[in-house]
Coordinates of C-alpha atoms in Angstrom, one line a residue:
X1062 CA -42.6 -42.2 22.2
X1063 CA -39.9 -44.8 23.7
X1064 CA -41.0 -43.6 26.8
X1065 CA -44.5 -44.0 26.9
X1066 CA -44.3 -47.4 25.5
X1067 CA -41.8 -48.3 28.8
X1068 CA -44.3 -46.2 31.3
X1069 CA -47.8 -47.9 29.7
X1070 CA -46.3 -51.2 31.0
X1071 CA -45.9 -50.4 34.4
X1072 CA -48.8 -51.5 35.5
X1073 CA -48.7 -54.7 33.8
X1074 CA -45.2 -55.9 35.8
X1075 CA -46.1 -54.4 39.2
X1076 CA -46.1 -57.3 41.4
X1077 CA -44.4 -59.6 39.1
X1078 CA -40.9 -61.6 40.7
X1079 CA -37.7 -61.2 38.5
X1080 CA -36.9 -64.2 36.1
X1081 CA -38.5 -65.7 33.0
X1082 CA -40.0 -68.6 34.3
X1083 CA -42.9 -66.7 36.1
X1084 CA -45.9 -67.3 35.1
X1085 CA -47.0 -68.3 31.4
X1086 CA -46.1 -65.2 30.1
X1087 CA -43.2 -62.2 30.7
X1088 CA -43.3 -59.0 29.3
X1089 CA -39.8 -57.8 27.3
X1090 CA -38.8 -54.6 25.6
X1091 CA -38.3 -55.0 21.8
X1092 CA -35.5 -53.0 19.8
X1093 CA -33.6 -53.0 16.5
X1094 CA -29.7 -53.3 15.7
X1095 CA -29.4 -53.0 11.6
X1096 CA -32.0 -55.9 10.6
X1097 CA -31.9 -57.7 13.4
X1098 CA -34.9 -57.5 16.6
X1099 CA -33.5 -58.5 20.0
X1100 CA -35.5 -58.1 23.1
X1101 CA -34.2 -57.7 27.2
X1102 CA -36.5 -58.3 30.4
X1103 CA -39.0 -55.5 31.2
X1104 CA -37.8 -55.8 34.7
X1105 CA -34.2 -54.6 33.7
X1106 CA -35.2 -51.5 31.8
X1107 CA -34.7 -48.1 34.0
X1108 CA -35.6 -46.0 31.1
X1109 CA -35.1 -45.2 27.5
X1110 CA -33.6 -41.5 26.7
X1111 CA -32.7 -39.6 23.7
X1112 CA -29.8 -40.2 22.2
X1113 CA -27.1 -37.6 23.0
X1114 CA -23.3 -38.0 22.2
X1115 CA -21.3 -40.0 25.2
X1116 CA -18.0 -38.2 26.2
X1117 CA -15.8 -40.3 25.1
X1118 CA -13.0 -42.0 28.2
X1119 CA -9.6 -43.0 27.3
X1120 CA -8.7 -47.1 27.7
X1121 CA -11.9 -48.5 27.9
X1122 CA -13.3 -51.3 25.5
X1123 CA -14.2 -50.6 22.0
X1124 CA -17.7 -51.3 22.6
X1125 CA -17.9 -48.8 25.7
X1126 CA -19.2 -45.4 23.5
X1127 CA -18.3 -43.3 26.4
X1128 CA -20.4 -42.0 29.9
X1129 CA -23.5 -39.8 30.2
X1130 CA -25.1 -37.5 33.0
X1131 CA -28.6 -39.1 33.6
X1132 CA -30.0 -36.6 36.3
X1133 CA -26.5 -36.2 38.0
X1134 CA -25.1 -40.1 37.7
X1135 CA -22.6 -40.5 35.4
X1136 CA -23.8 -44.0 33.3
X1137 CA -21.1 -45.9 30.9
X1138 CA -22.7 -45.9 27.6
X1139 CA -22.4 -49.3 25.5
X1140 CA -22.7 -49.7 22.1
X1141 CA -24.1 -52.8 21.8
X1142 CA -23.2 -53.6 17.8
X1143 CA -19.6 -53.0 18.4
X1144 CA -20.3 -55.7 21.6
X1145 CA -21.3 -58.5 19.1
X1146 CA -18.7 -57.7 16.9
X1147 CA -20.2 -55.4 14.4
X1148 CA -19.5 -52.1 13.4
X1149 CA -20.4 -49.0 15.4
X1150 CA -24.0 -48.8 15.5
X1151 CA -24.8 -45.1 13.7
X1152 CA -26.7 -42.5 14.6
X1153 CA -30.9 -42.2 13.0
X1154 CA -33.4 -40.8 13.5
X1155 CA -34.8 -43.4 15.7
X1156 CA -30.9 -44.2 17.8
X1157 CA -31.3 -43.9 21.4
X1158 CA -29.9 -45.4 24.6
X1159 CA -32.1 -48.2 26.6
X1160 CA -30.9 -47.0 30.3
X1161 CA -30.7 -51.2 32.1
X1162 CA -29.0 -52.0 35.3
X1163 CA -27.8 -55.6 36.3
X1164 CA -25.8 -56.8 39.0
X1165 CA -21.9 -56.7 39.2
X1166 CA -20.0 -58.4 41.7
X1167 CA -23.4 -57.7 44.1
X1168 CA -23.9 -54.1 43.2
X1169 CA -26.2 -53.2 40.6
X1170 CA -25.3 -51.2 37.7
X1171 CA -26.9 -49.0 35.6
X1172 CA -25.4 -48.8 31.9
X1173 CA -26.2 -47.1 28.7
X1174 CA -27.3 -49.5 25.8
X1175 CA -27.2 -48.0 22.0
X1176 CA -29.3 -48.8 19.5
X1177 CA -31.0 -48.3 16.4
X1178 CA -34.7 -47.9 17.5
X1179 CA -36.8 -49.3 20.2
X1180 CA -40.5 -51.5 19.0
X1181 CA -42.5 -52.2 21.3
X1182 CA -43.2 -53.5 25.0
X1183 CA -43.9 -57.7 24.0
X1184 CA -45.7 -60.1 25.9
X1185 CA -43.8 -63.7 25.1
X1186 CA -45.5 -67.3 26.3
X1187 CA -42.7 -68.6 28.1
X1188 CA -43.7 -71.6 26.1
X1189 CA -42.6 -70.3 22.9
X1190 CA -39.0 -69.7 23.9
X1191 CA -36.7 -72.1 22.4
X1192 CA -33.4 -72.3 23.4
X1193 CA -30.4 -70.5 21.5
X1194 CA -29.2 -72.2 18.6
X1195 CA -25.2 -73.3 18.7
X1196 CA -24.4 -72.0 15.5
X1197 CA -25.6 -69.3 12.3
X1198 CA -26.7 -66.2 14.7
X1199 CA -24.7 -63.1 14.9
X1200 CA -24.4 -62.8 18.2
X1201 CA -22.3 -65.3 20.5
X1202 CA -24.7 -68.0 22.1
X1203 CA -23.3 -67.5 25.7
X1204 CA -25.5 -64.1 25.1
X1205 CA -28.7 -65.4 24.1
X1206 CA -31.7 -66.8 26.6
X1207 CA -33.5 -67.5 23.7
X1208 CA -35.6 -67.2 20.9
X1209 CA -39.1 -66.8 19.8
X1210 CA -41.2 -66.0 17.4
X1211 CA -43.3 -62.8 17.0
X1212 CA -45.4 -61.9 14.2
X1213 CA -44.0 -64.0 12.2
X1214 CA -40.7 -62.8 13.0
X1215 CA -37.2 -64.7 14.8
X1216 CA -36.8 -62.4 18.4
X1217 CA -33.0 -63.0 19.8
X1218 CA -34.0 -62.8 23.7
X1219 CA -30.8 -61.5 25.1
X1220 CA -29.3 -62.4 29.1
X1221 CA -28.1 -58.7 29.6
X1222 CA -25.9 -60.1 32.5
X1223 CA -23.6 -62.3 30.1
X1224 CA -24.2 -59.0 27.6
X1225 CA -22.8 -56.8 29.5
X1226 CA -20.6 -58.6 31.5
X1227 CA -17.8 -56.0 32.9
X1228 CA -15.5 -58.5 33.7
X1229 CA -15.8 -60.0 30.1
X1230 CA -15.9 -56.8 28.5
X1231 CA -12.6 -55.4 29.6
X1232 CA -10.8 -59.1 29.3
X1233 CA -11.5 -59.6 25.5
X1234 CA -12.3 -56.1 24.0
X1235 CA -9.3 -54.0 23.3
X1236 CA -9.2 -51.1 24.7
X1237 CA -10.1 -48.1 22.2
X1238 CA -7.7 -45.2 21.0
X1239 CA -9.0 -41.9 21.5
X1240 CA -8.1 -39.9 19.2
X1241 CA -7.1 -36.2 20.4

């Protein structure tokens, strides 16, 4: 279902330049961590998969779950609760991994995000996006583009670049113990 809801708006961002400001409106992929609804640029989405169990890799971060083989590329797998300081994001029903890439140090990346369930493909006014609060999210600031309501409903619009920033990752995260 994740799927179809990335490949039915295809046709909607052909032809549309990277970056928020374009146009009145950009088109963002919705998803769920516990309560909260976050949302990344359409444009950085590869793919959304099943959620399979990452092999796990000894010293890496806390929040880095492990690596998967997508179609012969082995893809770090993040787990993006752990990232904003939570606890490990659990597996449902509805858990699966949002496949992004971004740019590190002028290569791009593709990474493995975790999360509890995937909403919907949303069309945001760039109008309605207010800028991130200082204080009371759960989620460092530096993280946030913005904010917006939805039906009714707070979106947390995250920069994946500052979100998965490798550089930051490894320099604050301690590296987990793997148990054998």
């Amino acid at each position: 279902m994740s799927t179809e809801l990335l490949a039915a708006s295809r046709p909607q961002v052909a032809g549309r330049a990277a970056g928020p400001d374009v146009g009145d409106t950009s088109l963002y992929l919705a998803f769920r961590l516990a309560d909260d609804v976050y949302a990344i640029d359409i444009l950085r989405i590869r793919e959304i998969i099943e959620y399979s169990v990452p092999t796990g890799v000894p010293m890496m971060p806390r929040s880095v779950r492990g690596v998967i083989n997508l179609r012969g590329a082995v893809v770090p797998v993040i787990d993006l609760a752990v990232r904003f300081g939570r606890t490990a994001t659990g597996v449902g029903k509805r858990t699966c991994i949002v496949i992004v890439e971004t740019e590190h140090a002028g290569t791009l990346c593709t990474l493995g995000l975790i999360v509890d369930g995937v909403n919907a493909v949303m069309e945001i006014a760039a109008g309605s996006i207010e800028p991130a609060p200082a204080f009371g999210t759960r989620v460092n600031a530096d993280f946030i583009a913005g904010m917006a309501r939805v039906n009714g409903r707070f979106v947390i619009i995250l920069d994946i670049a500052r979100v998965l920033s490798i550089d930051e990752m490894v320099s604050i995260t301690p590296p987990a113990m793997i148990e054998t």
